[in-house]
Amino acid sequence: MKNGKVTLLSAGPGALDLLTLRAARVLGEADVLLVDDLANPEIATLAPQARVIAVGKRGGCRSTPQAFIERLMCRFARRGAHVVRVKGGDALMFGRAGEEISALRRAGVPVDIINGVSSAFAAAAGLGMSLTHREHCAGVTFVTAHRQDGSAPNWAALAATGTTLAIYMGLHRVEELSETLLAHLDAATPAGAVQWAGSPQERRMVTSLGRLAADVRAAGFASPTILLVGGAVGEAALAAVEPSAAVGVDVGEAAADVVHDVIARAA
Amino acid sequence: MKNGKVTLLSAGPGALDLLTLRAARVLGEADVLLVDDLANPEIATLAPQARVIAVGKRGGCRSTPQAFIERLMCRFARRGAHVVRVKGGDALMFGRAGEEISALRRAGVPVDIINGVSSAFAAAAGLGMSLTHREHCAGVTFVTAHRQDGSAPNWAALAATGTTLAIYMGLHRVEELSETLLAHLDAATPAGAVQWAGSPQERRMVTSLGRLAADVRAAGFASPTILLVGGAVGEAALAAVEPSAAVGVDVGEAAADVVHDVIARAA
């Protein structure tokens, strides 16, 4: 029997052609696919031999407990399967990869990781802005709106860093978090929101920190939405980039051909 | 004459198969390639029709002034060329993308952006760690060791965020920056270094903040090196991941085949 293993694979922000070449190749080799519900479900078409199992747990509704996902990965790998655990965005950003790597190591299951494009990068591309424009900041911070223990991150310190803030899973707390940030940042600080960044359904807006909560509510933004706060976001407001190329709406057909070619080659 | 445009294209951390499918396709369509010297020069093989111009400016030695690069992009685009500006890592992270987007907008040249894998993600994959392990942090901050005006970032605030710190271009100041961080973080705080993350030459180490400077000097780490500091890095020390898959050393041939297929298809 061949040796099983687990690959933590980054599905990127949505459009299939934002997968890496390595990811496309490895999908073609998968025996079992465990797919996160933030990943584009069409990714399964790239793994024609694989048994596909959806293991979503969106927005607090934990339909698949984490421990169960970990047991499932170990069980299939021990039977010799190449298990590909597909995660939206980059696998190493906000996706329980740390816990899964630990569980697999404890079980003696080999694990490897294939990187990808995290949603905040796609959000910045959609807005046509650098995340780290050097006239505005020294870097960028990717943060969730709440910690594992339910506490909030240290917004005062985050504001003081002067980095662009890219806030994941923050929409449901946008009133609270923008109010907290307003204690440390000017209301005129540029802010933006991008829903379904990097997918054909992408929606974007640029506003100010003072208006962020009201504006995203009025526009009906829903999860998943990335919020961006900081001087660098002000560059996005100057002009729109070419939306088709930035969000990949019109490359569907071509991308599918390319992907199928990669798969044919890997098979 | 066709309309020219500029694509800011993310080359990823080094291995060609960490390019996205979209990037591989668009390289095949390029008329002119302006290549950063942090990008893998082999990327030019994916743009067989393109005129290739190296526009590096590594480590402070500004061989190609930024204004000249911007003029070059505009000039070729105005003549109708599809100019592809290749940047190491993700184009929107620490690569002057902000200034280039502004310059292109001012010149009325259409610009689009193709995301990729930033080096710190590849560094984390190499170390087998999540950048945002939820038991250790609320997120991750990507920061450079010095600002445009020569000042240092606010290390006290960065330390207080409790996020994992991923420090780009910090090796030449590692003594100074670790000393500053030690005023705010425990000497036992886990720290790591990854040189040429995501490329076949990748080198890694895991140590502590207190020993970081001495250890990277003793091991002879050189630029480009990503430094990682924070509790999440402690997870990396537990065991090594499978290095071949993580760094892609042994996929060279297969990746080249896949890439050429993509190009053949796009042509």
XYZ file of C-alpha atoms in Angstrom:
534
model
C 0.000 0.000 0.000
C 1.344 3.447 -0.839
C 2.073 5.900 1.919
C -0.664 8.361 2.665
C -0.167 12.022 3.262
C -2.021 15.298 3.625
C -1.510 18.421 1.546
C -2.867 21.687 2.934
C -3.708 23.431 -0.327
C -4.520 27.120 -0.782
C -7.489 27.655 -3.074
C -6.927 31.392 -3.328
C -9.692 33.959 -3.218
C -12.152 32.399 -5.647
C -11.377 32.499 -9.355
C -9.901 29.132 -10.345
C -7.126 30.733 -12.363
C -5.757 32.295 -9.172
C -4.650 28.811 -8.088
C -0.935 28.218 -8.407
C 0.365 25.813 -11.025
C 1.545 23.569 -8.182
C -1.920 23.501 -6.644
C -3.518 22.601 -9.975
C -1.059 19.752 -10.461
C -1.510 18.342 -6.950
C -5.313 18.513 -7.202
C -5.027 16.150 -10.152
C -3.218 13.659 -7.897
C -5.672 13.815 -4.980
C -7.501 10.730 -3.753
C -9.629 12.592 -1.230
C -10.570 16.272 -1.247
C -11.767 17.952 1.954
C -13.189 21.293 0.858
C -13.722 24.331 3.023
C -16.817 26.311 2.149
C -14.834 29.505 1.593
C -13.166 27.756 -1.347
C -14.756 27.790 -4.795
C -16.618 24.449 -5.056
C -15.679 24.231 -8.748
C -12.198 23.315 -7.556
C -13.472 19.728 -7.387
C -13.511 19.606 -11.192
C -9.705 19.766 -11.035
C -9.545 16.599 -8.955
C -11.441 14.176 -11.162
C -10.315 11.012 -9.341
C -10.943 12.321 -5.849
C -13.707 11.562 -3.429
C -14.957 15.042 -2.495
C -16.088 15.835 1.053
C -17.417 19.272 2.002
C -16.274 20.264 5.483
C -17.527 23.804 5.797
C -17.930 25.800 8.938
C -18.880 29.293 7.862
C -19.549 32.251 10.096
C -19.772 30.602 13.475
C -22.196 27.877 12.381
C -19.893 24.951 13.001
C -21.439 22.344 10.765
C -18.254 20.239 10.786
C -16.353 20.187 14.077
C -12.623 20.784 13.747
C -11.734 17.551 15.582
C -13.825 15.570 13.121
C -12.006 17.125 10.138
C -8.677 16.246 11.737
C -9.744 12.633 12.370
C -10.999 12.340 8.812
C -7.671 13.524 7.369
C -5.701 11.101 9.534
C -7.976 8.174 8.777
C -7.784 8.536 4.998
C -4.036 9.207 5.056
C -3.406 6.117 7.177
C -5.208 4.065 4.545
C -2.683 5.325 2.021
C -4.683 8.138 0.458
C -3.272 11.452 -0.678
C -5.661 13.744 1.156
C -5.870 17.318 -0.122
C -7.322 19.728 2.402
C -8.515 22.726 0.390
C -8.613 26.055 2.186
C -9.868 29.389 0.888
C -7.199 32.079 0.440
C -3.790 31.020 1.744
C -3.843 27.917 3.929
C -1.593 29.529 6.546
C -3.830 32.550 7.186
C -6.882 32.246 9.489
C -7.819 28.697 8.604
C -6.925 26.483 11.558
C -3.887 25.255 9.649
C -1.853 25.460 12.861
C -4.166 23.058 14.653
C -4.340 20.720 11.673
C -0.551 20.605 11.275
C -0.223 19.769 15.003
C -2.854 17.036 14.801
C -1.232 15.473 11.730
C 2.222 15.564 13.327
C 0.909 13.931 16.479
C -0.618 11.216 14.307
C 2.640 10.752 12.385
C 1.011 11.716 9.080
C 3.286 13.573 6.630
C 1.964 17.002 5.726
C 2.947 19.501 3.126
C 1.691 22.960 2.299
C 0.973 24.717 -0.974
C 0.649 28.497 -0.694
C -1.793 30.700 -2.493
C -3.306 34.164 -2.688
C -4.928 35.395 0.524
C -8.166 37.356 0.097
C -6.788 40.680 1.315
C -4.319 40.716 -1.582
C -7.188 40.169 -3.992
C -9.135 42.910 -2.220
C -6.229 45.311 -2.716
C -5.956 44.304 -6.373
C -9.672 44.979 -6.800
C -9.222 48.438 -5.312
C -6.058 49.058 -7.340
C -3.915 49.854 -4.318
C -0.691 48.654 -2.763
C -1.170 47.200 0.718
C 2.074 48.861 1.811
C 2.352 52.148 -0.096
C 5.553 53.502 1.396
C 4.331 57.079 1.534
C 1.593 55.967 3.914
C 2.827 53.039 6.016
C 5.592 50.644 6.998
C 3.565 47.542 6.323
C 0.226 45.816 6.647
C -1.493 43.867 9.424
C -3.938 41.044 8.769
C -6.170 40.589 11.761
C -9.474 38.986 12.754
C -12.070 40.982 14.626
C -12.169 38.552 17.524
C -9.777 36.205 19.259
C -10.310 32.541 20.084
C -11.237 33.469 23.673
C -13.834 35.989 22.481
C -11.712 39.038 23.309
C -11.045 41.772 20.784
C -7.574 42.375 19.383
C -5.590 45.309 20.747
C -7.008 47.972 18.403
C -5.072 50.760 20.113
C -1.772 49.021 19.389
C -2.889 48.102 15.876
C -3.771 51.725 15.162
C -0.433 52.875 16.617
C 1.567 50.622 14.275
C 0.685 52.893 11.375
C 0.305 49.826 9.158
C -2.591 49.300 6.774
C -5.177 47.173 8.609
C -6.749 44.318 6.655
C -9.545 42.971 8.820
C -10.905 39.494 8.141
C -14.267 38.323 9.476
C -14.975 41.806 10.800
C -18.207 42.738 9.030
C -20.526 41.524 11.781
C -18.617 43.734 14.233
C -17.967 46.686 11.950
C -19.801 49.206 14.195
C -17.868 48.145 17.285
C -14.483 47.885 15.630
C -14.719 51.155 13.729
C -15.864 52.933 16.878
C -12.865 51.513 18.748
C -10.478 52.475 15.964
C -11.955 55.999 15.899
C -10.575 56.501 19.404
C -7.097 56.219 17.867
C -7.425 57.188 14.206
C -8.904 60.200 12.453
C -12.437 59.801 11.079
C -11.111 60.848 7.677
C -8.710 57.867 7.565
C -9.419 56.101 4.270
C -11.251 52.782 4.556
C -12.556 50.232 2.101
C -14.579 47.053 1.926
C -14.402 44.224 -0.578
C -16.897 41.362 -0.560
C -15.963 38.090 -2.280
C -12.559 39.568 -3.182
C -11.018 37.956 -6.236
C -14.169 36.163 -7.322
C -16.563 37.097 -10.130
C -19.080 38.286 -7.489
C -16.622 40.831 -6.100
C -18.104 44.089 -4.709
C -16.009 46.999 -3.495
C -16.286 50.389 -1.898
C -13.938 53.087 -0.685
C -15.015 55.436 2.093
C -13.602 56.786 5.366
C -13.259 55.145 8.768
C -15.916 57.501 10.136
C -18.436 56.378 7.518
C -17.356 52.738 7.103
C -20.000 51.050 9.254
C -22.912 53.086 7.889
C -21.720 52.732 4.300
C -21.214 48.958 4.293
C -24.603 48.461 5.970
C -26.335 50.805 3.506
C -24.748 48.990 0.571
C -25.741 45.608 2.002
C -22.267 44.079 2.144
C -22.335 40.508 3.452
C -19.812 37.894 4.526
C -17.112 37.214 3.394
C -15.931 40.833 3.352
C -12.429 42.185 3.896
C -12.244 45.616 5.541
C -9.217 47.806 4.838
C -8.222 50.838 6.915
C -5.277 53.197 6.476
C -3.686 55.915 4.396
C -2.776 53.491 1.610
C -6.492 52.897 0.964
C -6.743 56.557 -0.053
C -4.792 55.724 -3.200
C -7.611 53.399 -4.248
C -10.092 56.226 -4.447
C -8.209 58.131 -7.114
C -9.409 55.997 -9.986
C -10.831 52.607 -10.700
C -8.542 49.984 -12.179
C -9.693 47.925 -15.087
C -12.237 45.786 -13.300
C -12.339 42.845 -15.679
C -8.680 42.051 -15.416
C -8.490 42.794 -11.731
C -11.327 40.546 -10.708
C -11.052 37.986 -13.457
C -14.704 38.082 -14.440
C -14.055 37.612 -18.105
C -11.342 34.983 -18.044
C -13.644 32.113 -17.100
C -13.495 30.154 -20.337
C -9.816 30.665 -20.977
C -8.935 29.802 -17.410
C -10.943 26.599 -17.497
C -9.064 25.526 -20.635
C -5.725 26.288 -19.037
C -6.658 24.403 -15.889
C -7.836 21.356 -17.780
C -4.626 21.324 -19.695
C -2.615 21.356 -16.505
C -4.685 18.487 -15.176
C -4.357 16.455 -18.370
C -0.641 16.924 -18.141
C -0.432 15.909 -14.481
C -2.591 12.779 -14.932
C -2.611 49.931 -33.436
C -3.845 47.926 -30.462
C -4.202 49.632 -27.101
C -1.295 49.198 -24.765
C -1.545 48.404 -21.107
C 0.514 47.402 -18.094
C -0.001 44.332 -15.934
C 1.649 44.307 -12.514
C 2.327 40.595 -12.190
C 3.292 38.736 -9.013
C 6.091 36.254 -9.618
C 5.709 34.619 -6.213
C 8.606 33.592 -4.024
C 10.786 31.818 -6.569
C 9.714 28.391 -7.802
C 7.987 28.840 -11.163
C 5.146 26.501 -10.227
C 4.116 28.934 -7.487
C 2.934 31.326 -10.200
C -0.825 31.455 -10.580
C -2.455 30.015 -13.679
C -3.529 33.548 -14.586
C 0.049 34.812 -14.339
C 1.331 31.988 -16.551
C -1.318 32.741 -19.169
C -0.666 36.492 -19.187
C 3.110 36.018 -19.431
C 2.464 34.192 -22.691
C 0.715 37.311 -24.003
C 3.389 39.822 -22.964
C 5.139 42.024 -25.509
C 7.568 43.548 -23.002
C 8.696 42.095 -19.682
C 10.218 44.361 -17.013
C 11.726 42.000 -14.455
C 12.574 42.831 -10.872
C 15.691 41.106 -9.608
C 13.853 39.474 -6.725
C 11.868 37.515 -9.316
C 13.183 34.227 -10.691
C 14.857 35.164 -14.014
C 13.620 31.883 -15.540
C 10.207 33.502 -15.661
C 11.296 34.959 -19.011
C 11.020 31.480 -20.554
C 7.258 31.765 -20.050
C 7.091 34.913 -22.164
C 8.685 33.670 -25.382
C 7.525 36.614 -27.530
C 8.491 39.303 -25.090
C 11.378 41.702 -25.085
C 12.895 41.183 -21.637
C 14.345 44.095 -19.668
C 15.928 43.613 -16.237
C 15.107 46.514 -13.922
C 16.555 45.402 -10.630
C 17.338 47.525 -7.644
C 18.375 45.142 -4.919
C 19.421 46.057 -1.405
C 19.807 49.786 -1.686
C 21.964 49.685 -4.791
C 19.604 51.514 -7.093
C 20.792 50.330 -10.458
C 17.495 51.299 -12.116
C 15.851 54.462 -10.777
C 12.132 54.118 -10.060
C 11.223 57.081 -12.284
C 13.027 55.459 -15.211
C 11.053 52.208 -14.743
C 7.824 54.191 -14.699
C 8.745 56.101 -17.865
C 9.690 52.844 -19.582
C 6.331 51.239 -18.767
C 4.405 54.259 -20.033
C 6.463 54.565 -23.197
C 5.988 50.936 -24.263
C 2.299 50.921 -23.322
C 1.679 54.097 -25.336
C 3.156 52.359 -28.356
C 0.509 49.674 -27.964
C 2.524 47.054 -26.109
C 1.213 44.821 -23.349
C 3.859 45.519 -20.735
C 4.159 42.982 -17.932
C 5.934 44.321 -14.866
C 7.131 41.261 -12.950
C 7.546 41.668 -9.204
C 8.863 39.116 -6.702
C 6.311 37.830 -4.181
C 2.959 39.611 -4.406
C 3.023 42.804 -6.458
C 1.066 44.724 -3.809
C 3.502 44.043 -0.940
C 6.684 46.128 -0.615
C 7.372 46.622 -4.299
C 6.588 50.237 -5.167
C 3.350 49.093 -6.785
C 1.583 52.077 -5.244
C 3.910 54.530 -6.956
C 3.732 52.656 -10.241
C -0.075 52.537 -10.211
C -0.156 56.312 -9.562
C 2.301 57.024 -12.365
C 0.358 54.873 -14.829
C -2.946 56.485 -13.867
C -1.486 59.959 -14.300
C -0.287 58.901 -17.746
C -3.690 57.469 -18.638
C -2.278 53.973 -19.135
C -4.629 51.109 -18.160
C -3.205 48.907 -15.418
C -4.254 45.593 -14.006
C -2.880 43.473 -11.219
C -2.314 39.738 -10.877
C -1.775 38.565 -7.311
C 0.631 35.919 -6.133
C 2.305 34.356 -3.132
C 4.236 36.769 -0.920
C 7.529 35.456 0.481
C 6.438 35.379 4.125
C 3.753 32.845 3.252
C 6.375 30.658 1.615
C 8.598 31.150 4.669
C 5.789 29.938 6.931
C 5.171 26.944 4.646
C 8.858 26.099 4.818
C 8.716 26.182 8.607
C 5.441 24.250 8.678
C 3.606 26.872 10.703
C 0.456 28.931 10.421
C 1.118 32.673 10.345
C -1.935 33.225 12.546
C -2.202 30.229 14.899
C -5.213 31.252 16.950
C -3.781 29.972 20.209
C -0.937 32.450 19.845
C -2.153 35.560 18.041
C -4.958 37.509 16.402
C -3.141 37.973 13.124
C 0.110 38.765 11.392
C 1.931 41.977 10.527
C 4.157 42.319 7.474
C 6.600 45.124 7.997
C 9.878 46.468 6.626
C 12.710 47.307 8.977
C 12.892 50.899 7.815
C 10.534 53.525 6.484
C 10.941 55.640 3.363
C 12.177 58.573 5.474
C 14.828 56.382 7.158
C 12.942 56.098 10.445
C 12.220 52.755 12.090
C 8.689 51.411 12.390
C 6.978 51.676 15.780
C 8.344 48.418 17.244
C 6.694 49.038 20.624
C 3.255 49.200 18.993
C 4.052 46.252 16.729
C 5.058 44.151 19.746
C 1.915 45.237 21.615
C -0.374 44.039 18.803
C 0.379 40.451 19.746
C 0.441 39.560 16.051
C 3.108 37.406 14.446
C 5.706 39.766 12.970
C 6.968 38.950 9.487
C 9.848 41.322 8.832
C 10.973 41.939 5.256
C 14.360 43.432 4.422
C 15.358 43.306 8.086
C 18.483 41.149 8.033
C 20.954 44.029 7.760
C 19.370 45.567 10.860
C 18.685 42.370 12.791
C 20.804 43.383 15.812
C 19.078 46.749 16.146
C 15.553 45.485 15.539
C 15.806 42.481 17.833
C 17.291 44.653 20.566
C 14.382 47.078 20.189
C 11.829 44.268 20.217
C 13.473 42.795 23.333
C 12.412 45.910 25.229
C 8.818 44.776 24.665
C 8.899 41.008 24.147
C 10.389 38.165 26.158
C 13.786 36.869 25.008
C 12.249 33.391 24.790
C 9.703 34.548 22.171
C 10.068 32.136 19.258
C 11.736 33.564 16.161
C 12.712 32.197 12.790
C 14.535 33.131 9.625
C 14.024 31.902 6.085
C 16.366 32.878 3.268
C 15.143 32.573 -0.328
C 11.761 31.361 0.952
C 9.916 29.209 -1.552
C 12.862 28.725 -3.863
C 15.066 25.660 -4.249
C 17.845 27.515 -2.350
C 15.632 27.964 0.709
C 17.379 27.945 4.127
C 15.522 28.072 7.437
C 16.115 28.252 11.129
C 14.015 28.464 14.266
C 15.428 30.091 17.384
C 14.344 32.672 19.966
C 14.178 36.459 19.762
C 17.049 36.686 22.260
C 19.302 34.571 20.044
C 18.005 35.620 16.613
C 20.712 38.104 15.658
C 23.611 35.920 16.794
C 22.135 32.792 15.206
C 21.433 34.251 11.757
C 24.907 35.823 11.676
C 26.563 32.559 12.783
C 24.649 30.613 10.130
C 25.592 33.161 7.478
C 22.067 34.054 6.380
C 22.061 36.617 3.573
C 19.505 38.736 1.739
C 16.663 38.096 0.898
C 15.690 36.744 4.307
C 12.315 36.919 6.038
C 12.432 37.153 9.840
C 9.481 35.826 11.824
C 8.807 36.646 15.481
C 5.958 35.494 17.739
C 4.349 32.624 19.580
C 3.104 31.015 16.365
C 6.719 30.450 15.288
C 7.081 28.118 18.280
C 4.863 25.619 16.488
C 7.453 25.367 13.734
C 10.075 23.988 16.066
C 8.088 20.907 16.996
C 8.948 18.993 13.856
C 10.076 19.571 10.322
C 7.530 19.308 7.536
C 8.350 17.331 4.456
C 10.908 19.688 2.943
C 10.682 18.617 -0.678
C 7.007 19.340 -1.017
C 7.137 22.485 1.046
C 9.950 24.107 -0.868
C 9.330 22.525 -4.226
C 12.908 21.425 -4.757
C 11.957 18.251 -6.547
C 9.169 19.480 -8.771
C 11.405 21.353 -11.203
C 10.935 19.137 -14.246
C 7.253 18.518 -13.729
C 6.598 22.197 -13.143
C 8.414 23.188 -16.305
C 6.242 20.765 -18.286
C 3.074 22.125 -16.743
C 4.127 25.706 -17.391
C 5.005 25.040 -21.007
C 1.652 23.424 -21.503
C -0.088 26.490 -20.151
C 1.921 28.679 -22.475
C 1.244 26.493 -25.501
C -2.418 26.736 -24.705
C -2.373 30.516 -24.276
C -0.437 31.101 -27.500
